[in-house]
Amino acid sequence: MTTVDERPAAPAGAPRRRVNPVLALLRNSWRQLTSMRTALILLFLLAVAAIPGSVLPQRGVNPENVNRYFIDHPDLAPKLDRIGAFAVFGSIWFSAIYLLLFTSLVGCILPRIRDHLRALRSRPPAAPKRLDRLPQHAVLAAPATADAQAIAAVLRRRRWRVQVRGNEVSAEKGYLKETGNLLFHISLVAVLLGVALGSWYGWHGNRLLVAGAENAFCNTRQQYSEASLGPRVDSADLPPFCLTLDDFHAKFLPSGQPASFRATVTVDEPDGSKRTADFSVNSPLRLGSANVYLLGHGYAPILKYTDRYGRSQTSTVPFLTTGDANLTGEGVAAFPDANVDPKTGKRAPDQQVAFDGLYLPTAPDAAPFVASAFPEERNPAVVLVAYRGNLGLDAGIPGSVYKLDQRQVDNGKLKQLGDKKLGVGEKWTLDDGSTLEFLGTKPYVTLAVRYAPGQSLLLAACVVLLAGLMGSLFGRRRRVWFRVTPPDSGSPTNGSSLVEAGGLPRTEHPGFADEFAQLVAAVRDDERGAGRAREGVE
């Protein structure tokens, strides 16, 4: 006998929709990029990528050191240059990491903001059936007239978000933790944005400015000793103004420690008006979009050289401080146009003259004269070594105007003539009859002129970042529930309602047990007070 299966045939399954592999790859890639793990990895890579920019000289900051690096490392420097090691913060690979980190943070934050706003608008969840299974649990007897609204009032006074459902009360607290976490990450994005704005549209330059109208400085790129402009900034975008250092006042304690610095300058602005302004180390000079900062100061000796033909040249040369607290300076005064024969108008190439040495604001009374005894000018003197020969200025090799080219000395093209200590007004006569006279000094200051468009954004972002970090660290997410069971005839509570409470910390919270006990005690005391009041009315 054949058995016939009379069950209805199963409906044919719907054809599976083919997944586009390109879309699937893009979706998975986006999920990986916007994960917190990827953001942390990119943040670490950004910190590692910034190391070469701190170790190696950068063209935008100090091009002279970059040229020197090429001379000292002729094989390694071209290889490093090909990967952008001398312009790290503008390189393609650094920008790629920066943009990926920015995208990762934004993609990670936006869904969390959406979920957090949804959680803030939602009601606290209903109480579970078995409150006794929660980490914190308590049962207390209350007056027969106890109700959920009275318990909710107690919780609201303690700033809990409360929802009443019949005889149950749900409450939660601690959204500050996630709010602080989101503020921290949003501020981190703002910090990245502020750094990017400063890098793209900011600029800065350093300049050494000697006192005197003949040494006036105008805000053009050519007049900076070191300058760096953002990729979106052109030289024509620099605000036009000129500065002249009129005077510099420095006060020192008897121990030699600095007490105060103040520079007085004349500002020539675009409208043709001139004004006098004072500024100090902690109070920069603000000129429109530019801020002028006082970085340091020193002295520029005035040296008068008279060559063998009686032709005199006067040079005011800044002597850079060596780093000691008493402002000992070192520098070189070069006179490449000295000893020109007035009859022929020519000078032998080996007749250039330079004086290399130290300036002492307060020279000691006895040798050795290698360091100043006090930073203030009490006994100014210069200790110089004279050289004659070829200074190497026409060789085309980059060098510093504040140092003598030691290579010319080593190869014998510059010959040492002797050394001498000179006080103000003293004169030194050399072997060929030429003379050098120390006339005095002028003060100089080192200035940093900067424009940072993202500075205000960075400040605000850092303040919010710290506030968000505090909320993230100290915020604790937790929930509590109360259930009121009315009395019945067989209840062992002698006509009292039964209030059951449960608590659940959503994050690690060592103090939650004490908080829960205090909350239960507050509800108990409130119910007892309400019961006594009702008994008095009756």
XYZ file of C-alpha atoms in Angstrom:
538
model
C 0.000 0.000 0.000
C 1.349 3.358 -1.036
C 1.165 6.139 1.445
C 0.410 9.535 -0.009
C 1.788 12.585 1.800
C -1.116 14.982 1.887
C 0.804 17.762 3.690
C 0.998 20.976 1.693
C 4.213 21.452 -0.111
C 6.598 23.979 1.490
C 6.622 27.215 -0.412
C 9.620 27.763 -2.528
C 12.147 29.938 -0.771
C 12.519 33.482 -2.040
C 15.677 33.970 -4.070
C 18.525 35.377 -2.005
C 19.518 38.886 -2.886
C 23.053 39.051 -4.175
C 25.280 41.358 -2.165
C 27.397 43.752 -4.142
C 30.974 42.870 -3.144
C 32.167 46.451 -3.642
C 29.468 47.843 -1.346
C 30.187 45.120 1.207
C 33.889 45.981 1.135
C 33.182 49.681 1.541
C 30.742 49.028 4.396
C 33.214 46.814 6.264
C 36.036 49.266 5.660
C 33.952 52.118 7.041
C 33.066 50.063 10.127
C 36.721 49.290 10.728
C 37.778 52.907 10.183
C 35.175 54.308 12.576
C 35.890 51.844 15.378
C 37.493 53.132 18.549
C 40.367 50.680 18.174
C 41.278 52.156 14.784
C 41.075 55.698 16.194
C 43.533 54.781 18.958
C 45.895 53.154 16.448
C 45.783 56.241 14.219
C 46.400 58.505 17.211
C 49.467 56.436 18.078
C 50.668 56.542 14.452
C 50.247 60.335 14.406
C 52.435 60.636 17.503
C 55.076 58.367 15.963
C 54.941 60.265 12.646
C 55.601 63.549 14.466
C 58.916 62.260 15.879
C 60.981 62.954 12.705
C 59.617 66.508 12.695
C 61.035 66.986 16.195
C 64.378 65.281 15.584
C 65.263 66.481 12.070
C 65.491 70.165 11.030
C 62.451 71.425 9.121
C 62.542 73.743 6.117
C 59.634 75.809 7.366
C 61.356 76.480 10.690
C 65.101 76.531 10.092
C 66.231 76.184 6.454
C 69.852 76.920 7.414
C 70.001 73.797 9.568
C 68.522 71.777 6.701
C 71.288 72.988 4.379
C 73.845 72.164 7.033
C 72.362 68.656 7.375
C 72.817 68.125 3.618
C 76.469 69.148 3.936
C 77.113 66.923 6.957
C 75.175 63.903 5.597
C 75.459 64.000 1.787
C 74.325 60.376 1.340
C 71.490 60.187 3.852
C 69.947 63.655 3.394
C 68.655 63.154 -0.221
C 66.964 59.888 0.789
C 65.263 61.547 3.738
C 64.247 64.464 1.548
C 62.476 62.147 -0.913
C 60.121 60.931 1.831
C 59.473 64.445 3.146
C 61.505 64.120 6.340
C 62.482 67.816 6.226
C 58.857 68.943 5.840
C 57.112 66.318 7.953
C 53.984 68.236 8.911
C 53.222 69.103 5.297
C 54.033 65.690 3.835
C 51.454 63.479 2.134
C 51.832 60.593 4.578
C 51.467 62.778 7.675
C 48.426 64.525 6.173
C 46.910 61.132 5.305
C 47.209 59.905 8.909
C 45.810 63.219 10.152
C 42.774 63.085 7.849
C 42.122 59.408 8.601
C 42.182 60.138 12.337
C 39.821 63.076 11.843
C 37.430 60.932 9.772
C 37.634 58.044 12.218
C 36.755 60.227 15.179
C 33.861 61.914 13.399
C 32.493 58.593 12.166
C 32.812 57.133 15.659
C 31.247 60.087 17.463
C 28.163 60.749 15.304
C 26.426 57.376 15.942
C 27.232 57.633 19.655
C 25.697 61.119 19.800
C 22.566 59.793 18.128
C 22.327 56.875 20.568
C 23.004 59.126 23.541
C 20.289 61.614 22.549
C 17.898 58.720 22.058
C 18.750 57.399 25.531
C 18.215 60.836 27.083
C 14.752 61.064 25.531
C 13.765 57.519 26.496
C 12.094 56.596 29.781
C 13.830 54.513 32.458
C 13.112 50.834 31.836
C 10.453 48.904 33.727
C 11.359 47.007 36.863
C 12.427 43.378 36.433
C 10.198 40.673 37.908
C 12.715 39.473 40.476
C 14.261 42.473 42.224
C 15.938 40.115 44.691
C 18.301 38.946 41.955
C 19.838 42.386 41.512
C 23.216 43.262 43.106
C 21.470 45.538 45.611
C 18.146 44.562 47.189
C 16.097 45.717 50.165
C 12.583 45.188 51.573
C 10.904 47.597 53.961
C 7.474 47.965 55.513
C 5.627 51.215 54.900
C 2.252 52.676 55.914
C -0.740 51.173 54.210
C -1.220 54.406 52.314
C 2.295 54.287 50.768
C 2.243 54.966 47.057
C 4.681 55.145 44.161
C 4.238 58.905 43.688
C 5.674 59.654 47.141
C 8.709 57.487 46.399
C 9.129 59.197 43.025
C 9.123 62.596 44.766
C 11.986 61.469 47.015
C 14.022 60.335 43.992
C 13.359 63.539 42.050
C 14.632 65.619 44.959
C 17.880 63.662 44.626
C 18.023 64.426 40.870
C 17.137 61.010 39.536
C 15.276 60.596 36.246
C 12.022 58.951 37.347
C 9.236 57.067 35.634
C 6.149 55.819 37.515
C 4.263 52.814 36.150
C 1.330 51.970 38.429
C 2.810 50.741 41.695
C 6.373 50.636 40.316
C 9.000 53.383 40.217
C 11.953 53.255 37.811
C 14.831 55.705 38.172
C 18.251 56.107 36.627
C 21.210 58.434 37.011
C 24.731 58.943 35.678
C 24.317 60.078 32.068
C 27.137 62.522 32.783
C 29.630 59.732 32.097
C 28.591 59.239 28.477
C 28.045 62.992 28.032
C 31.576 63.651 29.288
C 32.945 60.895 27.076
C 31.307 62.438 24.002
C 32.465 65.943 24.965
C 36.001 64.603 25.305
C 35.986 63.112 21.811
C 34.232 66.118 20.235
C 36.859 68.370 21.834
C 39.584 66.136 20.445
C 38.137 66.667 16.965
C 38.042 70.419 17.660
C 41.708 70.289 18.705
C 42.605 68.581 15.429
C 40.584 71.185 13.540
C 42.287 74.039 15.415
C 45.728 72.608 14.674
C 44.778 72.244 11.009
C 43.542 75.846 10.817
C 46.747 77.091 12.426
C 48.848 75.010 10.062
C 46.992 76.066 6.905
C 46.310 79.731 7.578
C 48.840 80.612 10.300
C 52.327 82.037 9.985
C 55.206 83.054 12.188
C 58.622 84.661 11.919
C 61.573 85.488 14.160
C 63.610 88.653 14.000
C 66.499 90.173 15.929
C 65.934 93.927 16.225
C 68.651 96.386 17.253
C 67.679 99.747 18.736
C 67.757 102.731 16.401
C 65.724 104.149 13.536
C 68.262 102.849 11.004
C 67.406 99.276 12.069
C 63.622 99.523 11.577
C 61.866 96.270 10.758
C 58.882 95.971 8.399
C 56.620 92.932 8.307
C 57.774 91.329 5.086
C 59.051 87.798 4.685
C 62.435 88.976 3.402
C 63.168 90.813 6.661
C 62.707 87.800 8.918
C 65.663 85.749 10.079
C 63.365 82.702 10.120
C 59.852 82.586 8.722
C 57.224 79.954 8.068
C 53.961 80.557 6.193
C 51.069 78.140 6.024
C 50.256 76.564 2.644
C 47.191 78.838 2.298
C 49.161 82.005 3.154
C 51.017 84.170 0.659
C 53.658 86.775 1.434
C 51.194 89.472 0.371
C 48.800 88.336 3.121
C 51.102 89.514 5.914
C 49.651 92.572 7.696
C 51.663 95.710 6.859
C 53.396 97.435 9.759
C 56.889 98.534 10.765
C 58.612 98.466 14.158
C 61.510 100.507 15.514
C 63.083 99.606 18.840
C 63.393 102.845 20.799
C 64.603 101.498 24.128
C 64.822 98.391 26.249
C 64.715 98.326 30.056
C 65.841 95.327 32.069
C 65.894 95.128 35.856
C 67.867 92.538 37.780
C 67.958 91.466 41.399
C 71.259 91.720 43.308
C 71.711 87.997 42.704
C 71.555 88.565 38.949
C 68.104 87.054 38.507
C 65.909 89.015 36.081
C 63.109 91.051 37.659
C 61.400 92.609 34.627
C 61.850 93.309 30.923
C 60.130 95.976 28.896
C 60.642 97.011 25.278
C 59.532 100.377 23.899
C 58.862 100.478 20.156
C 57.465 102.866 17.584
C 54.759 101.275 15.469
C 54.234 102.603 11.952
C 50.824 101.407 10.766
C 49.316 101.313 7.259
C 47.380 104.573 7.606
C 50.648 106.436 8.128
C 50.129 107.104 11.827
C 52.849 106.324 14.334
C 52.446 105.402 17.951
C 54.635 104.290 20.820
C 53.907 100.983 22.522
C 55.408 99.036 25.407
C 55.313 95.265 25.765
C 57.022 92.607 27.850
C 57.522 88.867 28.043
C 54.059 88.026 29.365
C 52.257 90.900 27.641
C 52.710 90.706 23.847
C 52.154 93.562 21.444
C 48.942 92.979 19.462
C 48.849 94.444 15.968
C 45.623 93.452 14.226
C 45.916 89.787 13.351
C 49.559 89.542 14.478
C 51.023 89.219 17.960
C 54.594 90.311 18.700
C 56.267 88.355 21.502
C 59.450 89.313 23.336
C 61.704 86.252 23.436
C 65.052 87.569 24.628
C 67.508 90.421 24.597
C 71.199 91.207 24.499
C 73.779 93.814 23.518
C 75.199 94.932 20.180
C 78.743 96.414 20.476
C 79.535 99.390 18.247
C 82.993 98.861 16.688
C 84.856 101.396 14.533
C 87.580 100.025 12.290
C 90.062 102.316 10.513
C 92.130 100.525 7.854
C 95.702 101.162 6.777
C 94.548 103.849 4.329
C 92.664 105.797 6.987
C 89.231 104.788 5.787
C 86.849 104.204 8.735
C 83.861 101.860 8.973
C 81.492 101.575 11.922
C 79.538 98.386 12.558
C 76.896 97.657 15.173
C 77.037 93.896 15.630
C 74.635 91.871 17.829
C 76.563 89.460 20.024
C 74.306 86.490 20.726
C 74.129 85.374 24.334
C 75.923 82.121 25.100
C 73.194 80.950 27.455
C 74.704 81.945 30.776
C 72.635 83.981 33.220
C 74.967 86.985 33.017
C 74.338 87.589 29.277
C 77.836 86.907 28.011
C 77.622 87.347 24.238
C 79.642 86.038 21.343
C 79.791 87.295 17.801
C 81.922 88.447 14.908
C 82.424 91.862 13.341
C 83.471 91.489 9.710
C 84.855 94.275 7.503
C 85.067 92.726 4.017
C 85.463 96.123 2.273
C 88.474 97.224 4.315
C 91.948 97.955 2.917
C 90.809 99.098 -0.523
C 93.653 101.016 -2.171
C 92.325 104.546 -2.873
C 94.613 104.869 -5.919
C 93.683 101.671 -7.716
C 90.265 101.063 -6.100
C 91.221 97.435 -5.612
C 91.831 95.242 -2.614
C 93.761 92.049 -2.422
C 91.441 89.110 -1.579
C 93.546 88.259 1.459
C 93.163 91.662 3.104
C 89.673 91.303 4.547
C 89.435 91.818 8.309
C 87.219 90.283 11.012
C 87.125 90.355 14.797
C 85.724 87.371 16.654
C 85.164 87.167 20.385
C 83.040 87.891 23.448
C 81.105 90.805 24.890
C 81.004 91.086 28.685
C 78.354 93.443 30.152
C 80.276 93.397 33.431
C 83.869 92.345 32.852
C 85.702 90.901 35.877
C 88.531 92.901 37.385
C 91.148 90.297 36.553
C 91.748 87.582 33.961
C 90.451 85.272 32.688
C 87.915 87.322 30.753
C 85.673 84.487 29.595
C 82.338 85.324 31.241
C 80.448 88.342 32.528
C 80.100 88.826 36.284
C 76.610 90.429 36.075
C 73.939 90.732 33.349
C 73.680 94.525 33.644
C 76.221 96.812 31.952
C 78.449 97.874 34.853
C 81.871 97.413 33.272
C 81.290 96.641 29.574
C 84.165 95.224 27.568
C 84.875 93.181 24.460
C 87.489 90.450 24.213
C 88.353 90.047 20.530
C 90.646 88.029 18.296
C 91.689 89.756 15.036
C 91.847 87.895 11.719
C 93.058 88.985 8.295
C 92.690 87.121 5.022
C 89.870 85.719 2.890
C 86.591 85.557 4.843
C 85.031 83.165 2.316
C 81.974 85.364 1.779
C 82.129 84.884 -2.000
C 82.344 81.094 -1.901
C 78.574 80.623 -2.002
C 78.632 78.281 0.997
C 75.804 79.048 3.446
C 76.960 80.271 6.817
C 75.978 82.390 9.782
C 76.615 86.119 10.056
C 77.068 85.656 13.808
C 79.991 83.211 13.549
C 83.335 83.189 11.800
C 83.781 80.514 9.134
C 86.187 78.232 10.965
C 86.989 76.384 7.742
C 88.785 79.475 6.437
C 90.936 79.443 9.559
C 91.663 75.733 9.333
C 92.800 75.910 5.715
C 95.035 78.913 6.384
C 93.086 81.485 4.403
C 92.438 83.481 7.578
C 95.391 84.302 9.806
C 95.110 85.208 13.461
C 96.733 88.522 14.374
C 96.323 88.551 18.155
C 93.734 89.250 20.826
C 92.822 92.216 22.963
C 90.402 93.285 25.710
C 88.821 96.686 25.074
C 86.709 98.852 27.338
C 84.386 101.572 26.075
C 86.472 104.263 24.299
C 89.630 102.132 24.113
C 91.495 101.578 20.830
C 93.512 98.661 19.486
C 96.293 99.254 16.913
C 97.121 96.288 14.674
C 100.417 95.367 13.017
C 99.655 97.249 9.767
C 98.676 100.465 11.534
C 94.921 99.905 11.297
C 92.890 100.445 14.462
C 89.751 99.141 16.136
C 87.839 101.253 18.639
C 85.041 100.111 20.964
C 82.493 102.952 21.010
C 79.775 101.449 23.203
C 76.663 99.283 22.771
C 73.048 99.307 21.758
C 70.379 96.943 23.149
C 68.724 94.411 20.912
C 65.684 92.160 21.335
C 64.639 88.936 19.679
C 61.020 89.004 18.533
C 58.566 86.357 17.421
C 55.697 87.620 15.263
C 52.875 85.095 15.020
C 49.373 84.628 13.729
C 47.516 81.508 14.889
C 43.881 81.525 13.666
C 42.992 78.317 15.512
C 44.266 79.510 18.880
C 40.876 80.489 20.327
C 39.331 77.241 19.119
C 42.189 75.273 20.695
C 41.760 77.043 24.028
C 37.998 76.436 24.143
C 38.435 72.824 23.004
C 41.031 72.114 25.697
C 38.779 73.543 28.415
C 35.805 71.454 27.231
C 38.096 68.430 26.831
C 39.179 68.625 30.475
C 35.581 69.108 31.630
C 34.460 66.134 29.541
C 37.319 64.025 30.863
C 36.300 64.778 34.453
C 32.699 63.811 33.701
C 33.832 60.629 31.976
C 36.060 59.602 34.878
C 33.770 60.466 37.769
C 30.330 59.816 36.256
C 28.667 56.519 37.211
C 25.653 55.057 35.420
C 23.165 53.304 37.762
C 19.475 52.343 38.036
C 17.093 51.678 40.934
C 13.552 50.319 41.095
C 10.884 50.404 43.799
C 7.769 48.218 43.841
C 4.924 48.918 46.292
C 2.788 45.882 47.240
C -0.472 46.865 49.005
C -1.414 44.939 52.211
C -3.837 42.047 52.089
C -5.682 40.092 54.745
C -3.045 37.397 54.969
C -0.047 39.698 54.903
C 2.441 39.356 57.764
C 3.048 43.115 57.737
C 0.052 43.869 59.975
C -1.717 46.079 57.497
C 1.410 47.796 56.087
C 2.411 48.030 52.483
C 5.501 46.165 51.361
C 8.135 48.240 49.484
C 10.758 46.250 47.626
C 13.806 48.007 46.179
C 16.551 46.894 43.816
C 19.623 48.586 42.398
C 21.911 47.909 39.438
C 25.144 49.814 38.632
C 25.685 49.987 34.862
C 29.406 50.640 35.339
C 31.884 49.818 38.066
C 30.838 51.879 41.085
C 32.374 50.882 44.452
C 30.211 53.368 46.368
C 26.886 52.248 44.928
C 26.007 50.031 47.924
C 26.239 53.011 50.302
C 24.282 55.214 47.915
C 21.565 52.588 47.582
C 21.322 52.192 51.367
C 21.000 55.967 51.797
C 18.307 56.078 49.120
C 16.297 53.307 50.809
C 16.673 55.060 54.167
C 15.425 58.324 52.649
C 12.348 56.561 51.243
C 11.699 54.860 54.592
C 11.986 58.124 56.548
C 9.758 59.928 54.060
C 7.089 57.250 54.295
C 7.202 57.258 58.111
C 6.908 61.040 58.228
C 4.001 60.973 55.810
C 2.305 58.225 57.841
C 2.605 60.159 61.114
C 1.238 63.275 59.439
C -1.771 61.384 58.169
C -2.369 59.874 61.620
C -2.303 63.368 63.161
C -4.877 64.599 60.655
C -7.166 61.705 61.453
